[in-house]
């Protein structure tokens, strides 16, 4: 899966290797799979996104500000391509990285 990450008007694409990824901010002791620095409103281990049986999920990992999907706070939620996920002030959208992922909706 690929993620499109937007913070403060800057957009970047992040390729996720593997079936799951922890979203957060890097510290001396922890390095998330997807580093959302410089957004200070993101917790060190904010949320996890993963694929399971052809579906994609996001789960908040006890962050301070929560995880939102399409404007609603969601502790755990199935996400689809194009959903707007907000982690802190960062917006994330899930994009297919393989043709087979497009058929999972």
C-alpha positions as CSV (number, residue, x, y, z in Angstrom):
1,X,0.0,0.0,0.0
2,X,1.1,3.6,-0.6
3,X,0.2,6.6,1.6
4,X,-0.2,10.2,0.4
5,X,0.8,12.3,3.4
6,X,0.0,16.1,3.5
7,X,1.2,18.4,6.3
8,X,1.3,22.2,6.2
9,X,0.6,22.3,2.4
10,X,3.4,19.8,1.6
11,X,2.4,16.5,0.1
12,X,4.6,13.4,-0.2
13,X,4.1,9.8,-1.2
14,X,5.2,7.1,1.2
15,X,5.5,3.4,0.2
16,X,4.7,1.0,3.0
17,X,6.7,-2.2,2.8
18,X,4.8,-5.1,4.4
19,X,1.3,-5.6,5.6
20,X,1.3,-3.1,8.4
21,X,2.9,0.2,9.5
22,X,3.0,2.3,12.7
23,X,2.4,6.0,12.1
24,X,4.1,8.4,14.5
25,X,7.1,10.7,15.2
26,X,10.6,9.5,15.5
27,X,12.4,9.8,18.8
28,X,15.7,8.6,20.1
29,X,14.3,5.4,21.3
30,X,11.5,4.8,18.7
31,X,11.3,4.9,14.9
32,X,7.8,4.5,13.5
33,X,7.4,2.9,10.0
34,X,6.0,6.2,8.8
35,X,7.6,9.2,10.4
36,X,5.2,12.2,10.5
37,X,7.7,14.8,11.6
38,X,7.6,17.7,11.8
39,X,3.9,17.6,13.0
40,X,4.3,17.9,16.8
41,X,0.6,17.1,17.3
42,X,1.3,13.5,16.3
43,X,2.1,11.1,19.1
44,X,5.3,9.0,19.0
45,X,3.2,5.9,18.3
46,X,0.0,7.4,17.1
47,X,-1.8,4.8,14.9
48,X,-1.3,1.6,13.0
49,X,-2.5,0.9,9.5
50,X,-2.6,-2.6,8.0
51,X,-4.1,-4.9,5.4
52,X,-6.1,-8.0,6.4
53,X,-8.0,-10.3,4.0
54,X,-8.2,-7.7,1.3
55,X,-9.3,-4.9,3.6
56,X,-7.4,-2.0,5.1
57,X,-7.7,-0.9,8.7
58,X,-6.4,1.9,10.9
59,X,-6.3,1.7,14.7
60,X,-5.4,4.5,17.2
61,X,-2.6,3.4,19.6
62,X,-3.8,5.5,22.5
63,X,-2.7,8.8,21.1
64,X,-3.4,12.1,22.8
65,X,-5.4,13.7,20.0
66,X,-7.0,10.6,18.4
67,X,-7.3,9.4,14.9
68,X,-10.0,10.7,12.5
69,X,-11.4,9.2,9.4
70,X,-13.5,11.5,7.2
71,X,-14.0,13.9,10.1
72,X,-15.1,11.4,12.7
73,X,-12.9,10.1,15.6
74,X,-12.3,6.4,15.0
75,X,-10.4,4.2,17.5
76,X,-10.4,1.4,14.9
77,X,-11.9,1.6,11.5
78,X,-11.9,0.0,8.0
79,X,-10.5,2.5,5.5
80,X,-10.9,2.7,1.8
81,X,-9.0,4.4,-1.0
82,X,-9.6,8.1,-0.9
83,X,-10.7,8.3,2.8
84,X,-9.2,11.2,4.6
85,X,-7.4,10.1,7.7
86,X,-6.2,12.8,10.1
87,X,-3.4,12.0,12.5
88,X,-2.6,15.2,14.4
89,X,-2.6,18.0,11.8
90,X,-1.4,15.6,9.1
91,X,-3.8,14.2,6.5
92,X,-3.2,10.7,5.0
93,X,-4.9,9.0,2.2
94,X,-4.5,5.3,1.2
95,X,-3.6,4.7,-2.4
96,X,-3.2,1.3,-4.2
97,X,0.4,0.3,-4.9
98,X,-0.6,-2.8,-6.8
99,X,-3.3,-3.5,-9.3
100,X,-4.6,-6.3,-7.1
101,X,-5.2,-3.9,-4.2
102,X,-7.7,-1.9,-6.4
103,X,-10.0,-4.9,-6.5
104,X,-10.2,-5.1,-2.7
105,X,-12.9,-2.5,-2.4
